[in-house]
XYZ file of C-alpha atoms in Angstrom:
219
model
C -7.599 -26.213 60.152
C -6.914 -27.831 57.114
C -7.219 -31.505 58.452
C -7.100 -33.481 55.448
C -3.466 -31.794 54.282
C -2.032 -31.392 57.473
C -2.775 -35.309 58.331
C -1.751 -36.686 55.358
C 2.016 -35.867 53.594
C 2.520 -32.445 55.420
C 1.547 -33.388 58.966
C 5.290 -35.432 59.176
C 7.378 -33.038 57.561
C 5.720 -29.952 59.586
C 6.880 -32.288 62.826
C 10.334 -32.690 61.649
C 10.876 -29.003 59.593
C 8.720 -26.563 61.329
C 5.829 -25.839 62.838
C 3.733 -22.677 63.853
C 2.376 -23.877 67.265
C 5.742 -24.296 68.502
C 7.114 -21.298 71.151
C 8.575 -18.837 68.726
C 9.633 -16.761 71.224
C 11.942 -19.441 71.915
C 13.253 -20.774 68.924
C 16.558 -19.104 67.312
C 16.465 -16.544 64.991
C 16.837 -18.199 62.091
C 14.606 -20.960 61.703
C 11.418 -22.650 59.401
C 7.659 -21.897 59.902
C 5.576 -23.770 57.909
C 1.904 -25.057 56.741
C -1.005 -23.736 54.872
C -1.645 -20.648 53.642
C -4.543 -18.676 54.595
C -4.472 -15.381 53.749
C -2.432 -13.471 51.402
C -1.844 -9.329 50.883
C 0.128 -7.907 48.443
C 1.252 -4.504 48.163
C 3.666 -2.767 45.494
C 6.917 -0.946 46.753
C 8.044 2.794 45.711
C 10.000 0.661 43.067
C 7.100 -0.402 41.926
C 7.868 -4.151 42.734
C 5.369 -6.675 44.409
C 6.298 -7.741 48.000
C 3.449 -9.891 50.316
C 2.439 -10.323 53.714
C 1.350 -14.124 53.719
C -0.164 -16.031 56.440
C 0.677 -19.183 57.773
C -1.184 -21.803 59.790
C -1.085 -25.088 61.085
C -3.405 -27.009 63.586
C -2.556 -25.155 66.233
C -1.711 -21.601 65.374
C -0.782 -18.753 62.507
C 2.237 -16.315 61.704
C 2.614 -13.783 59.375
C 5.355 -13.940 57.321
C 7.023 -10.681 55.048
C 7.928 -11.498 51.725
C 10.205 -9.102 50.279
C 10.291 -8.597 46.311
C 13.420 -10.299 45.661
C 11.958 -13.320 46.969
C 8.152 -12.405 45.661
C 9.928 -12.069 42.031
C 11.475 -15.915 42.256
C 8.845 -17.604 44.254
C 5.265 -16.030 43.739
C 4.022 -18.964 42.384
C 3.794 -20.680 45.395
C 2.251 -17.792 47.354
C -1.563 -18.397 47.004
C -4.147 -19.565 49.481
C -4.240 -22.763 50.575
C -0.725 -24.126 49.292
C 0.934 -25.991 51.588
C 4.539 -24.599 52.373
C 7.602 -23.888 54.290
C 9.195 -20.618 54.998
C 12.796 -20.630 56.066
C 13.656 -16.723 57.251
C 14.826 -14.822 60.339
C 12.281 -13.683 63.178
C 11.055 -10.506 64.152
C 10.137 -10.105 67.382
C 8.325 -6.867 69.412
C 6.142 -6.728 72.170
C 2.801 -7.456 70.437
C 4.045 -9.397 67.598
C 6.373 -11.979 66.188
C 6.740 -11.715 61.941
C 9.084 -14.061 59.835
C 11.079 -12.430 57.291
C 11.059 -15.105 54.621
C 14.243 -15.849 52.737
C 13.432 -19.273 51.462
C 10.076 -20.484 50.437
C 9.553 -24.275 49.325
C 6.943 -25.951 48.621
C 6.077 -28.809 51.397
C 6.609 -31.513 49.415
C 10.102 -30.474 48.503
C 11.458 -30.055 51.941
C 13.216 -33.528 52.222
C 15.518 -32.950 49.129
C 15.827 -29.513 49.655
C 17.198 -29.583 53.364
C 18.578 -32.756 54.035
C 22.645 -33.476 53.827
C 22.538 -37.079 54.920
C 20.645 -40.007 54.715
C 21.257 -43.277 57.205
C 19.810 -46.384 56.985
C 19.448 -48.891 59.749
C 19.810 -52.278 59.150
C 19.036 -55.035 61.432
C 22.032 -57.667 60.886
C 19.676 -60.346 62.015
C 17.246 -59.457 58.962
C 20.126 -58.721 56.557
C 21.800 -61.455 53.949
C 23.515 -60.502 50.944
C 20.765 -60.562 48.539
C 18.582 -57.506 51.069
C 22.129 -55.613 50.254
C 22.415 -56.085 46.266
C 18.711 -55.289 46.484
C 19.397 -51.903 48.770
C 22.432 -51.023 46.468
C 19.938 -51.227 43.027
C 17.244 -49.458 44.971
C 20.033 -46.732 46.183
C 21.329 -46.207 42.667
C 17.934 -45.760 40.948
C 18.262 -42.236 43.337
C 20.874 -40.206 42.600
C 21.295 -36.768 44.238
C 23.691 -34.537 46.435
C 23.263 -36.831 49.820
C 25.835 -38.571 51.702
C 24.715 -41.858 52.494
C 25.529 -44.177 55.475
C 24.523 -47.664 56.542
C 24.323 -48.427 60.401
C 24.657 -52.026 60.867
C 22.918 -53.447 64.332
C 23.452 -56.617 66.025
C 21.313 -58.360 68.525
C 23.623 -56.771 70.836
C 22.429 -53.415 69.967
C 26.204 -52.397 68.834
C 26.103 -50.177 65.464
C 29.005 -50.344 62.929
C 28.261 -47.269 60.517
C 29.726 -47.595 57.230
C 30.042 -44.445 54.834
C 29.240 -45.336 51.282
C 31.343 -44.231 48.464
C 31.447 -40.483 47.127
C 30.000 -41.612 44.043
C 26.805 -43.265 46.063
C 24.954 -39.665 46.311
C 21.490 -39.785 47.105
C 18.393 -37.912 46.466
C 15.943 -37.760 49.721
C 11.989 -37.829 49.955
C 9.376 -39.704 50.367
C 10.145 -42.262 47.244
C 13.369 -43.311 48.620
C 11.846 -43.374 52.043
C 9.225 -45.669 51.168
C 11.141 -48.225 48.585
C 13.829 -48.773 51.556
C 11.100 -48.912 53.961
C 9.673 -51.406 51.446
C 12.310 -53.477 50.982
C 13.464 -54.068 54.469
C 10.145 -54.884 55.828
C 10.913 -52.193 58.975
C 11.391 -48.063 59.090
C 14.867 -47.736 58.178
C 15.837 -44.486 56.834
C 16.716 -41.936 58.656
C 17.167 -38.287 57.143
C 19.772 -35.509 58.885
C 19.230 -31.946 57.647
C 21.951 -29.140 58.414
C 23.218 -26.068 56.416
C 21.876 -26.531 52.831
C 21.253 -24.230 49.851
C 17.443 -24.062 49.840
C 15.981 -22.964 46.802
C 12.452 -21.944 45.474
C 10.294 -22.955 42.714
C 12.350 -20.338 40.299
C 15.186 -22.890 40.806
C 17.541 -20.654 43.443
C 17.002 -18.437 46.281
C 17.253 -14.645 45.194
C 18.270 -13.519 48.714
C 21.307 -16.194 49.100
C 20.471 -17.751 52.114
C 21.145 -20.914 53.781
C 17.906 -23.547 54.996
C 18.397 -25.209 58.169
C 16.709 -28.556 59.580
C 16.415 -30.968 62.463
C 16.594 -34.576 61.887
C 14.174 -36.963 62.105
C 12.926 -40.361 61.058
C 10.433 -41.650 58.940
């Protein structure tokens, strides 16, 4: 379903965020679902609030995720059919059916800066002078962000000297950085690590005060 989005920018991410065909039954119970959506019902509360029951599917399967009002209120925007997205929420489980009760939703192309807490690039010492690292350094600076940012230095040897760069060297992840490093170095450097990080939705902050989780991966 959906081959054109799900091979091009969101295929990747889905790998390294989330992905419906994986074993849900397996996974812990807090943890990211993602891809397109395909249907969408909304239904108003005794409070008279809109909530949603959205579903989400990939190339391989679908889950049905329950959006709650606080969350509807802050990120309804992004809850139409066929947007491409990522739910971060907490699973439901029974013996006929498995629901995700979203906390966070994101758009797709936003899950890079959103979860990510460090960024590592891999240099090849054999294919690094001091001009490729005044060029990195300009290229680094032109992204500012909340990132911590490391360089892992290889030799031929295959020994790695990491090197934390300074507080004030903060970086902002996606697919721009990604691809100017990548650029620059002439090989796939960059390496993003996501862990506990404030997720947020299109309103700007996440109305149920949750935290987004990640693997890592590289690009």
């Amino acid at each position: 379903m959906h081959p054109a989005v799900l091979g091009g920018v969101a295929k990747p991410l889905l790998e390294k965020f989330a992905a419906v065909d994986r074993d849900l039954r397996g996974r812990r119970p807090d943890d990211q679902v993602g891809g397109i959506i395909s249907a969408v019902k909304t239904i108003k509360t005794k409070k008279g609030e809109t909530m949603a029951f959205v579903t989400v599917e990939d190339m391989q399967g679908a889950v049905e995720a329950i959006v709650f009002s606080a969350l509807y209120a802050g990120a309804g925007d992004l809850i139409a059919a066929d947007n491409a997205i990522l739910i971060q929420g907490r699973l439901q489980k029974d013996e006929q059916s498995i629901k995700v009760i979203a906390d966070v939703i994101i758009p797709m192309n936003k899950a890079e800066e959103t979860w990510t807490a460090s960024i590592h690039f891999h240099l090849e010492m054999t294919r690094t002078d001091r001009d490729v690292l005044e060029r990195l350094q300009e290229t680094l600076l032109q992204y500012p962000g909340s990132c911590r940012a490391f360089l892992h230095l290889r030799d031929p040897q295959g020994t790695d000297t990491v090197i934390s760069l300074p507080e004030r060297i903060k970086l902002q992840a996606g697919s721009l950085l990604t691809r100017e490093v990548n650029r620059l170095l002439g090989y796939h450097a960059v390496e993003t690590v996501c862990s506990a990080a404030t997720a947020v939705s299109n309103a700007g902050s996440n109305r149920n005060g949750h935290k987004g989780y990640g693997s890592n991966g590289r690009y």
